[in-house]
PDB file of C-alpha atoms and ligand atoms in Angstrom:
ATOM      1  CA  MET A  18     135.834  92.969 222.513  1.00 95.00           C
ATOM      2  CA  LYS A  19     137.609  93.677 219.242  1.00 95.00           C
ATOM      3  CA  TRP A  20     135.759  90.975 217.351  1.00 95.00           C
ATOM      4  CA  GLN A  21     134.722  92.796 214.174  1.00 94.00           C
ATOM      5  CA  GLY A  22     136.401  91.765 210.937  1.00 94.00           C
ATOM      6  CA  ARG A  23     137.943  88.559 212.284  1.00 96.00           C
ATOM      7  CA  ARG A  24     137.654  85.038 210.883  1.00 97.00           C
ATOM      8  CA  GLU A  25     134.164  83.551 211.130  1.00 97.00           C
ATOM      9  CA  SER A  26     133.679  79.867 211.821  1.00 97.00           C
ATOM     10  CA  ALA A  27     131.955  77.795 209.158  1.00 97.00           C
ATOM     11  CA  ASN A  28     130.703  75.420 211.856  1.00 98.00           C
ATOM     12  CA  VAL A  29     127.517  77.332 212.612  1.00 97.00           C
ATOM     13  CA  GLU A  30     124.047  76.097 211.763  1.00 96.00           C
ATOM     14  CA  ASP A  31     121.512  78.887 211.751  1.00 94.00           C
ATOM     15  CA  ARG A  32     118.169  77.382 212.664  1.00 94.00           C
ATOM     16  CA  ARG A  33     116.604  80.604 213.879  1.00 91.00           C
ATOM     17  CA  GLY A  34     113.128  81.022 212.535  1.00 83.00           C
ATOM     18  CA  ALA A  35     112.676  77.284 212.027  1.00 76.00           C
ATOM     19  CA  ALA A  36     110.316  75.997 214.697  1.00 60.00           C
ATOM     20  CA  ALA A  37     111.278  72.561 216.085  1.00 58.00           C
ATOM     21  CA  ALA A  38     107.718  71.342 215.842  1.00 51.00           C
ATOM     22  CA  GLY A  39     104.319  72.706 214.955  1.00 48.00           C
ATOM     23  CA  GLY A  40     101.674  73.920 217.373  1.00 49.00           C
ATOM     24  CA  ALA A  41     102.249  70.993 219.734  1.00 55.00           C
ATOM     25  CA  GLY A  42     105.890  71.998 220.183  1.00 58.00           C
ATOM     26  CA  VAL A  43     104.896  75.551 220.971  1.00 60.00           C
ATOM     27  CA  ILE A  44     102.348  74.379 223.522  1.00 64.00           C
ATOM     28  CA  ILE A  45     104.881  72.057 225.217  1.00 65.00           C
ATOM     29  CA  MET A  46     107.404  74.859 225.229  1.00 66.00           C
ATOM     30  CA  LEU A  47     104.892  77.279 226.713  1.00 70.00           C
ATOM     31  CA  LEU A  48     103.852  74.794 229.401  1.00 73.00           C
ATOM     32  CA  ARG A  49     107.486  74.104 230.322  1.00 74.00           C
ATOM     33  CA  PHE A  50     108.181  77.797 230.478  1.00 72.00           C
ATOM     34  CA  ILE A  51     105.141  78.440 232.666  1.00 74.00           C
ATOM     35  CA  ILE A  52     105.940  75.527 234.991  1.00 76.00           C
ATOM     36  CA  GLY A  53     109.545  76.723 235.212  1.00 75.00           C
ATOM     37  CA  ARG A  54     108.608  80.292 235.988  1.00 75.00           C
ATOM     38  CA  PHE A  55     105.342  80.068 237.867  1.00 77.00           C
ATOM     39  CA  GLY A  56     105.034  76.441 238.937  1.00 76.00           C
ATOM     40  CA  ILE A  57     101.966  74.298 238.625  1.00 76.00           C
ATOM     41  CA  ARG A  58      99.763  77.196 239.757  1.00 77.00           C
ATOM     42  CA  GLY A  59     100.664  78.978 236.511  1.00 75.00           C
ATOM     43  CA  VAL A  60      99.392  76.006 234.498  1.00 74.00           C
ATOM     44  CA  MET A  61      96.144  76.032 236.448  1.00 78.00           C
ATOM     45  CA  ILE A  62      95.665  79.734 235.741  1.00 76.00           C
ATOM     46  CA  LEU A  63      96.448  79.074 232.069  1.00 74.00           C
ATOM     47  CA  GLY A  64      93.823  76.308 232.087  1.00 73.00           C
ATOM     48  CA  VAL A  65      91.229  78.655 233.562  1.00 75.00           C
ATOM     49  CA  VAL A  66      92.080  81.351 230.988  1.00 72.00           C
ATOM     50  CA  GLY A  67      91.911  78.759 228.180  1.00 69.00           C
ATOM     51  CA  LEU A  68      88.540  77.535 229.391  1.00 72.00           C
ATOM     52  CA  GLY A  69      87.311  81.130 229.590  1.00 70.00           C
ATOM     53  CA  LEU A  70      88.415  81.772 225.992  1.00 67.00           C
ATOM     54  CA  TYR A  71      86.772  78.537 224.876  1.00 67.00           C
ATOM     55  CA  MET A  72      83.511  79.573 226.522  1.00 68.00           C
ATOM     56  CA  VAL A  73      83.444  82.893 224.671  1.00 66.00           C
ATOM     57  CA  GLY A  74      84.044  81.057 221.391  1.00 62.00           C
ATOM     58  CA  VAL A  75      87.829  81.411 220.939  1.00 65.00           C
ATOM     59  CA  ASN A  76      89.832  78.211 220.481  1.00 63.00           C
ATOM     60  CA  PRO A  77      92.966  78.789 222.611  1.00 61.00           C
ATOM     61  CA  VAL A  78      94.938  76.095 220.742  1.00 58.00           C
ATOM     62  CA  SER A  79      94.441  77.655 217.338  1.00 55.00           C
ATOM     63  CA  LEU A  80      95.363  80.976 218.934  1.00 57.00           C
ATOM     64  CA  LEU A  81      98.740  79.476 219.887  1.00 56.00           C
ATOM     65  CA  GLN A  82      99.208  77.865 216.496  1.00 48.00           C
ATOM     66  CA  GLY A  83      98.548  81.216 214.850  1.00 46.00           C
ATOM     67  CA  GLN A  84     101.228  82.653 217.099  1.00 45.00           C
ATOM     68  CA  SER A  85     103.735  79.968 216.098  1.00 45.00           C
ATOM     69  CA  ALA A  86     103.073  80.498 212.388  1.00 42.00           C
ATOM     70  CA  SER A  87     103.882  84.181 212.742  1.00 42.00           C
ATOM     71  CA  THR A  88     107.257  83.494 214.430  1.00 45.00           C
ATOM     72  CA  GLN A  89     108.531  81.280 211.637  1.00 45.00           C
ATOM     73  CA  GLN A  90     110.047  84.019 209.492  1.00 49.00           C
ATOM     74  CA  ALA A  91     113.674  83.297 208.728  1.00 53.00           C
ATOM     75  CA  ALA A  92     116.183  85.468 210.557  1.00 52.00           C
ATOM     76  CA  PRO A  93     118.803  87.276 208.474  1.00 57.00           C
ATOM     77  CA  ALA A  94     121.870  85.052 208.268  1.00 63.00           C
ATOM     78  CA  ASP A  95     124.397  87.853 208.317  1.00 67.00           C
ATOM     79  CA  ASP A  96     123.235  89.952 211.243  1.00 89.00           C
ATOM     80  CA  ASN A  97     125.495  91.210 213.990  1.00 90.00           C
ATOM     81  CA  THR A  98     124.636  88.452 216.462  1.00 91.00           C
ATOM     82  CA  SER A  99     125.321  85.750 213.929  1.00 93.00           C
ATOM     83  CA  ARG A 100     128.672  87.283 212.955  1.00 95.00           C
ATOM     84  CA  PHE A 101     129.646  87.672 216.596  1.00 95.00           C
ATOM     85  CA  VAL A 102     128.807  84.039 217.363  1.00 96.00           C
ATOM     86  CA  ARG A 103     130.791  82.856 214.312  1.00 97.00           C
ATOM     87  CA  VAL A 104     133.842  84.913 215.291  1.00 97.00           C
ATOM     88  CA  ILE A 105     133.827  83.721 218.914  1.00 97.00           C
ATOM     89  CA  LEU A 106     133.445  80.094 217.827  1.00 98.00           C
ATOM     90  CA  ALA A 107     136.353  80.581 215.387  1.00 98.00           C
ATOM     91  CA  GLU A 108     138.455  82.020 218.220  1.00 97.00           C
ATOM     92  CA  THR A 109     137.748  78.948 220.352  1.00 98.00           C
ATOM     93  CA  GLU A 110     138.704  76.725 217.396  1.00 97.00           C
ATOM     94  CA  ASP A 111     142.038  78.529 217.075  1.00 96.00           C
ATOM     95  CA  VAL A 112     142.878  78.204 220.757  1.00 97.00           C
ATOM     96  CA  TRP A 113     141.746  74.621 221.248  1.00 97.00           C
ATOM     97  CA  SER A 114     143.279  73.304 218.047  1.00 96.00           C
ATOM     98  CA  THR A 115     146.603  74.801 219.168  1.00 95.00           C
ATOM     99  CA  LEU A 116     146.258  73.225 222.611  1.00 95.00           C
ATOM    100  CA  PHE A 117     145.250  69.863 221.116  1.00 94.00           C
ATOM    101  CA  GLY A 118     147.883  69.900 218.374  1.00 89.00           C
ATOM    102  CA  SER A 119     146.186  71.231 215.280  1.00 70.00           C
ATOM    103  CA  ASN A 120     144.857  68.095 213.631  1.00 80.00           C
ATOM    104  CA  ASP A 121     143.532  66.447 216.742  1.00 90.00           C
ATOM    105  CA  TYR A 122     140.808  68.870 217.701  1.00 95.00           C
ATOM    106  CA  PRO A 123     137.407  67.816 216.354  1.00 96.00           C
ATOM    107  CA  GLU A 124     135.627  71.151 215.918  1.00 97.00           C
ATOM    108  CA  PRO A 125     132.109  71.248 217.322  1.00 98.00           C
ATOM    109  CA  THR A 126     129.109  72.703 215.515  1.00 98.00           C
ATOM    110  CA  LEU A 127     127.121  75.530 217.033  1.00 98.00           C
ATOM    111  CA  VAL A 128     123.386  75.619 216.360  1.00 97.00           C
ATOM    112  CA  MET A 129     121.677  78.986 216.711  1.00 96.00           C
ATOM    113  CA  PHE A 130     117.965  78.610 217.295  1.00 94.00           C
ATOM    114  CA  SER A 131     114.974  80.622 218.333  1.00 91.00           C
ATOM    115  CA  GLY A 132     112.206  79.360 220.556  1.00 90.00           C
ATOM    116  CA  SER A 133     112.776  75.631 220.480  1.00 92.00           C
ATOM    117  CA  VAL A 134     115.074  73.057 218.946  1.00 94.00           C
ATOM    118  CA  THR A 135     115.445  69.304 218.557  1.00 94.00           C
ATOM    119  CA  SER A 136     118.874  67.801 219.279  1.00 95.00           C
ATOM    120  CA  ALA A 137     120.260  64.297 219.805  1.00 96.00           C
ATOM    121  CA  CYS A 138     119.576  65.080 223.488  1.00 94.00           C
ATOM    122  CA  GLY A 139     115.884  65.653 222.806  1.00 94.00           C
ATOM    123  CA  TYR A 140     113.576  68.611 222.561  1.00 94.00           C
ATOM    124  CA  ALA A 141     114.679  71.864 224.181  1.00 91.00           C
ATOM    125  CA  SER A 142     113.183  75.297 224.549  1.00 88.00           C
ATOM    126  CA  ALA A 143     114.852  78.638 225.031  1.00 84.00           C
ATOM    127  CA  ALA A 144     113.916  78.346 228.717  1.00 83.00           C
ATOM    128  CA  SER A 145     116.497  75.591 229.184  1.00 81.00           C
ATOM    129  CA  GLY A 146     119.321  78.032 228.355  1.00 87.00           C
ATOM    130  CA  PRO A 147     122.372  77.350 226.180  1.00 92.00           C
ATOM    131  CA  PHE A 148     123.564  73.738 226.271  1.00 94.00           C
ATOM    132  CA  TYR A 149     125.987  71.244 224.766  1.00 96.00           C
ATOM    133  CA  CYS A 150     124.729  67.878 223.558  1.00 96.00           C
ATOM    134  CA  PRO A 151     127.420  65.143 223.712  1.00 95.00           C
ATOM    135  CA  GLY A 152     125.223  62.899 221.518  1.00 95.00           C
ATOM    136  CA  ASP A 153     125.732  65.029 218.401  1.00 96.00           C
ATOM    137  CA  LYS A 154     128.677  67.122 219.681  1.00 97.00           C
ATOM    138  CA  LYS A 155     126.805  70.354 219.028  1.00 98.00           C
ATOM    139  CA  LEU A 156     126.381  73.535 221.037  1.00 97.00           C
ATOM    140  CA  TYR A 157     122.828  74.884 221.123  1.00 96.00           C
ATOM    141  CA  LEU A 158     122.330  78.577 221.616  1.00 95.00           C
ATOM    142  CA  ASP A 159     119.148  80.596 221.639  1.00 92.00           C
ATOM    143  CA  THR A 160     120.616  84.010 220.966  1.00 85.00           C
ATOM    144  CA  SER A 161     117.846  85.669 222.980  1.00 88.00           C
ATOM    145  CA  PHE A 162     119.833  84.362 225.964  1.00 88.00           C
ATOM    146  CA  PHE A 163     122.301  87.197 225.393  1.00 87.00           C
ATOM    147  CA  ASN A 164     119.502  89.705 226.007  1.00 87.00           C
ATOM    148  CA  GLU A 165     118.406  87.723 229.019  1.00 87.00           C
ATOM    149  CA  LEU A 166     121.949  87.786 230.341  1.00 86.00           C
ATOM    150  CA  ALA A 167     121.963  91.566 230.052  1.00 89.00           C
ATOM    151  CA  GLU A 168     118.436  92.304 231.232  1.00 89.00           C
ATOM    152  CA  ARG A 169     117.436  89.562 233.639  1.00 85.00           C
ATOM    153  CA  PHE A 170     120.838  88.606 235.021  1.00 86.00           C
ATOM    154  CA  GLY A 171     122.407  92.074 234.915  1.00 87.00           C
ATOM    155  CA  ALA A 172     125.467  90.834 233.002  1.00 89.00           C
ATOM    156  CA  PRO A 173     125.612  92.821 229.753  1.00 88.00           C
ATOM    157  CA  GLY A 174     128.489  93.008 227.314  1.00 89.00           C
ATOM    158  CA  ASP A 175     129.934  91.030 224.469  1.00 92.00           C
ATOM    159  CA  PHE A 176     132.433  89.206 226.622  1.00 94.00           C
ATOM    160  CA  ALA A 177     129.660  87.952 228.910  1.00 93.00           C
ATOM    161  CA  ALA A 178     128.125  86.359 225.798  1.00 93.00           C
ATOM    162  CA  ALA A 179     131.519  85.024 224.663  1.00 95.00           C
ATOM    163  CA  TYR A 180     132.043  83.432 228.085  1.00 95.00           C
ATOM    164  CA  VAL A 181     128.764  81.538 227.682  1.00 94.00           C
ATOM    165  CA  ILE A 182     129.910  80.160 224.305  1.00 96.00           C
ATOM    166  CA  ALA A 183     133.375  79.331 225.682  1.00 97.00           C
ATOM    167  CA  HIS A 184     131.768  77.498 228.627  1.00 96.00           C
ATOM    168  CA  GLU A 185     129.730  75.303 226.270  1.00 96.00           C
ATOM    169  CA  VAL A 186     132.858  74.652 224.205  1.00 98.00           C
ATOM    170  CA  GLY A 187     134.377  73.568 227.541  1.00 98.00           C
ATOM    171  CA  HIS A 188     131.764  70.800 227.711  1.00 97.00           C
ATOM    172  CA  HIS A 189     132.782  69.749 224.203  1.00 98.00           C
ATOM    173  CA  ILE A 190     136.395  69.466 225.391  1.00 98.00           C
ATOM    174  CA  GLN A 191     135.214  67.278 228.290  1.00 97.00           C
ATOM    175  CA  THR A 192     133.382  65.031 225.836  1.00 97.00           C
ATOM    176  CA  VAL A 193     136.372  64.747 223.507  1.00 96.00           C
ATOM    177  CA  THR A 194     138.785  63.952 226.346  1.00 95.00           C
ATOM    178  CA  GLY A 195     136.398  61.392 227.844  1.00 96.00           C
ATOM    179  CA  ILE A 196     135.907  63.246 231.145  1.00 96.00           C
ATOM    180  CA  SER A 197     132.155  63.518 230.492  1.00 95.00           C
ATOM    181  CA  ASN A 198     131.777  59.753 230.218  1.00 95.00           C
ATOM    182  CA  GLN A 199     133.852  59.147 233.340  1.00 95.00           C
ATOM    183  CA  VAL A 200     131.667  61.566 235.282  1.00 95.00           C
ATOM    184  CA  ARG A 201     128.475  60.001 233.983  1.00 94.00           C
ATOM    185  CA  SER A 202     129.631  56.526 235.083  1.00 95.00           C
ATOM    186  CA  ALA A 203     130.643  57.887 238.479  1.00 94.00           C
ATOM    187  CA  GLN A 204     127.214  59.487 238.808  1.00 93.00           C
ATOM    188  CA  GLN A 205     125.528  56.188 238.013  1.00 93.00           C
ATOM    189  CA  ARG A 206     127.746  54.371 240.522  1.00 94.00           C
ATOM    190  CA  ALA A 207     126.931  56.995 243.157  1.00 92.00           C
ATOM    191  CA  GLY A 208     123.255  56.262 242.660  1.00 86.00           C
ATOM    192  CA  ASN A 209     122.077  59.195 244.743  1.00 92.00           C
ATOM    193  CA  GLU A 210     121.180  62.668 243.705  1.00 92.00           C
ATOM    194  CA  VAL A 211     123.301  64.599 246.190  1.00 93.00           C
ATOM    195  CA  GLU A 212     126.519  62.914 245.062  1.00 93.00           C
ATOM    196  CA  ALA A 213     125.509  63.065 241.400  1.00 94.00           C
ATOM    197  CA  ASN A 214     124.900  66.795 241.779  1.00 93.00           C
ATOM    198  CA  ALA A 215     128.277  67.292 243.462  1.00 93.00           C
ATOM    199  CA  LEU A 216     129.955  65.642 240.462  1.00 94.00           C
ATOM    200  CA  GLN A 217     127.889  67.775 238.115  1.00 94.00           C
ATOM    201  CA  VAL A 218     129.124  70.913 239.898  1.00 94.00           C
ATOM    202  CA  LYS A 219     132.767  69.837 239.360  1.00 95.00           C
ATOM    203  CA  MET A 220     131.986  69.256 235.709  1.00 95.00           C
ATOM    204  CA  GLU A 221     130.474  72.734 235.323  1.00 95.00           C
ATOM    205  CA  LEU A 222     133.305  74.426 237.204  1.00 96.00           C
ATOM    206  CA  GLN A 223     135.793  72.719 234.918  1.00 97.00           C
ATOM    207  CA  ALA A 224     133.900  74.103 231.905  1.00 97.00           C
ATOM    208  CA  ASP A 225     134.201  77.548 233.534  1.00 96.00           C
ATOM    209  CA  CYS A 226     137.936  76.984 233.986  1.00 97.00           C
ATOM    210  CA  TYR A 227     138.244  75.949 230.319  1.00 98.00           C
ATOM    211  CA  ALA A 228     136.379  79.134 229.354  1.00 97.00           C
ATOM    212  CA  GLY A 229     139.045  80.949 231.382  1.00 97.00           C
ATOM    213  CA  VAL A 230     141.831  79.117 229.539  1.00 98.00           C
ATOM    214  CA  TRP A 231     140.287  80.278 226.269  1.00 97.00           C
ATOM    215  CA  ALA A 232     140.070  83.842 227.612  1.00 97.00           C
ATOM    216  CA  HIS A 233     143.776  83.674 228.506  1.00 97.00           C
ATOM    217  CA  TYR A 234     144.759  83.034 224.895  1.00 97.00           C
ATOM    218  CA  ALA A 235     142.062  85.324 223.488  1.00 94.00           C
ATOM    219  CA  ASP A 236     143.680  88.050 225.561  1.00 94.00           C
ATOM    220  CA  ARG A 237     147.414  87.278 225.185  1.00 94.00           C
ATOM    221  CA  THR A 238     147.654  85.735 221.737  1.00 93.00           C
ATOM    222  CA  SER A 239     144.653  86.923 219.817  1.00 92.00           C
ATOM    223  CA  LYS A 240     144.390  90.278 221.626  1.00 94.00           C
ATOM    224  CA  ILE A 241     140.646  90.315 221.125  1.00 94.00           C
ATOM    225  CA  LEU A 242     139.863  91.612 224.630  1.00 94.00           C
ATOM    226  CA  ASP A 243     139.277  95.177 225.736  1.00 93.00           C
ATOM    227  CA  ALA A 244     139.773  96.554 229.215  1.00 91.00           C
ATOM    228  CA  GLY A 245     136.791  95.514 231.323  1.00 93.00           C
ATOM    229  CA  ASP A 246     136.029  92.365 229.344  1.00 94.00           C
ATOM    230  CA  ILE A 247     137.222  89.954 232.030  1.00 94.00           C
ATOM    231  CA  GLU A 248     135.067  91.830 234.541  1.00 92.00           C
ATOM    232  CA  GLU A 249     132.092  91.300 232.202  1.00 92.00           C
ATOM    233  CA  GLY A 250     132.795  87.571 232.173  1.00 91.00           C
ATOM    234  CA  LEU A 251     133.130  87.470 235.957  1.00 93.00           C
ATOM    235  CA  ARG A 252     129.858  89.365 236.313  1.00 92.00           C
ATOM    236  CA  ALA A 253     128.171  86.736 234.122  1.00 91.00           C
ATOM    237  CA  ALA A 254     129.742  83.883 236.136  1.00 90.00           C
ATOM    238  CA  ASN A 255     128.538  85.588 239.297  1.00 90.00           C
ATOM    239  CA  ALA A 256     125.010  86.068 237.958  1.00 89.00           C
ATOM    240  CA  ILE A 257     124.489  82.424 236.996  1.00 88.00           C
ATOM    241  CA  GLY A 258     125.841  80.825 240.181  1.00 90.00           C
ATOM    242  CA  ASP A 259     123.349  78.420 241.756  1.00 90.00           C
ATOM    243  CA  ASP A 260     123.156  80.306 245.054  1.00 92.00           C
ATOM    244  CA  THR A 261     122.469  83.616 243.304  1.00 90.00           C
ATOM    245  CA  LEU A 262     119.871  82.027 241.021  1.00 88.00           C
ATOM    246  CA  GLN A 263     118.071  80.395 243.935  1.00 91.00           C
ATOM    247  CA  ARG A 264     118.167  83.584 246.000  1.00 90.00           C
ATOM    248  CA  ASN A 265     116.896  85.711 243.111  1.00 87.00           C
ATOM    249  CA  ALA A 266     114.076  83.238 242.479  1.00 88.00           C
ATOM    250  CA  GLY A 267     113.020  83.740 246.093  1.00 91.00           C
ATOM    251  CA  ARG A 268     113.964  80.173 246.968  1.00 91.00           C
ATOM    252  CA  ARG A 269     115.964  78.880 249.900  1.00 91.00           C
ATOM    253  CA  VAL A 270     119.648  78.332 249.045  1.00 92.00           C
ATOM    254  CA  THR A 271     120.211  74.568 249.196  1.00 91.00           C
ATOM    255  CA  PRO A 272     123.812  73.595 248.325  1.00 92.00           C
ATOM    256  CA  GLU A 273     122.936  69.885 247.904  1.00 91.00           C
ATOM    257  CA  SER A 274     120.734  70.831 244.946  1.00 90.00           C
ATOM    258  CA  PHE A 275     123.474  72.844 243.204  1.00 92.00           C
ATOM    259  CA  THR A 276     124.418  71.663 239.733  1.00 90.00           C
ATOM    260  CA  HIS A 277     126.727  74.480 238.569  1.00 92.00           C
ATOM    261  CA  GLY A 278     128.460  75.787 241.687  1.00 93.00           C
ATOM    262  CA  THR A 279     128.199  78.998 243.643  1.00 93.00           C
ATOM    263  CA  SER A 280     128.805  82.418 242.139  1.00 92.00           C
ATOM    264  CA  GLN A 281     132.126  82.568 243.984  1.00 93.00           C
ATOM    265  CA  GLN A 282     133.252  79.129 242.731  1.00 94.00           C
ATOM    266  CA  ARG A 283     132.323  79.962 239.154  1.00 94.00           C
ATOM    267  CA  GLN A 284     134.313  83.189 239.264  1.00 95.00           C
ATOM    268  CA  ASP A 285     137.254  81.471 240.997  1.00 95.00           C
ATOM    269  CA  TRP A 286     137.557  78.681 238.429  1.00 96.00           C
ATOM    270  CA  PHE A 287     137.184  81.026 235.490  1.00 96.00           C
ATOM    271  CA  THR A 288     139.983  83.104 237.009  1.00 96.00           C
ATOM    272  CA  ILE A 289     142.256  80.066 237.524  1.00 97.00           C
ATOM    273  CA  GLY A 290     141.865  79.210 233.852  1.00 97.00           C
ATOM    274  CA  TYR A 291     142.369  82.796 232.763  1.00 97.00           C
ATOM    275  CA  ARG A 292     145.484  83.437 234.874  1.00 96.00           C
ATOM    276  CA  ASN A 293     147.318  80.237 234.006  1.00 96.00           C
ATOM    277  CA  GLY A 294     146.092  79.342 230.522  1.00 97.00           C
ATOM    278  CA  ASP A 295     146.775  75.749 231.507  1.00 97.00           C
ATOM    279  CA  VAL A 296     144.150  72.995 231.252  1.00 96.00           C
ATOM    280  CA  ASN A 297     146.018  70.950 233.848  1.00 95.00           C
ATOM    281  CA  ARG A 298     145.127  73.577 236.412  1.00 96.00           C
ATOM    282  CA  CYS A 299     141.443  72.902 235.723  1.00 97.00           C
ATOM    283  CA  ASP A 300     141.286  69.665 237.703  1.00 95.00           C
ATOM    284  CA  THR A 301     138.176  70.522 239.683  1.00 96.00           C
ATOM    285  CA  PHE A 302     137.717  66.844 240.520  1.00 93.00           C
ATOM    286  CA  SER A 303     140.807  66.362 242.655  1.00 87.00           C
ATOM    287  CA  ALA A 304     140.907  69.914 243.999  1.00 67.00           C
ATOM    288  CA  GLY A 305     139.216  70.426 247.344  1.00 58.00           C
ATOM    289  CA  SER A 306     136.077  72.494 247.066  1.00 45.00           C
ATOM    290  CA  LEU A 307     137.291  76.037 246.674  1.00 43.00           C
TER     291      LEU A 307
HETATM  292 ZN1  LIG B 102     127.554  73.988 231.632  1.00 81.72          ZN
END
């Protein structure tokens, strides 16, 4: 992407280096991470290790607190990652304020954090991935996710990272237009998980389509894209499809548990948005499942 030297958004809060909570937060975060990665067996092993440490005279809790104290150094505010995030957010502001009619687009705030963060949606750790919180209309991004995208998901490149930001901005659009609330009510009416998940998938695919709409204008109007950028975005969409995630985690692929859509669906909806640059083409709710 040709992002260097462009306008940077002022709507970025840099909370990297500020731990959400003290030692307790770190311990909760660690437990969530271990449960997420290794299941309850991981917690049991951790317990055994902790007990072992305790028996040889080391307090495992203070060990963790020591760890958290050492990670609280403030990150430089003007590093490359921060500038990149500010430029991409500014690019989304330009596109969406044009599409909304310039004064009608309420710009969201993006919070960069490291480790863990507290939002109007509650406590979150880096393990939960980037998210949008409708309660405070903020995007939350642990920038280490970009490395994860490259290393764990095999989707490197600046546009892959930009797609992730544009997808979260897509959720902001859904909140502003009221789609989010409509979906939440429909999920409550449905009252069962399978149907609620199906609605969630449509919601996520629409955010992918909106990311595509942004990419359309980023490419045609702003000319920020390089050759190969769209492929980077598609690779990211492919890597974080529910079926691919389940398969890579060694789990059985169970479509009724999907919350984001398959790799193919995610790529398809991003492409629909990108090709047409038209939000009206992003009606994932009335479209048959692609
Ligand atoms: Zn999403």
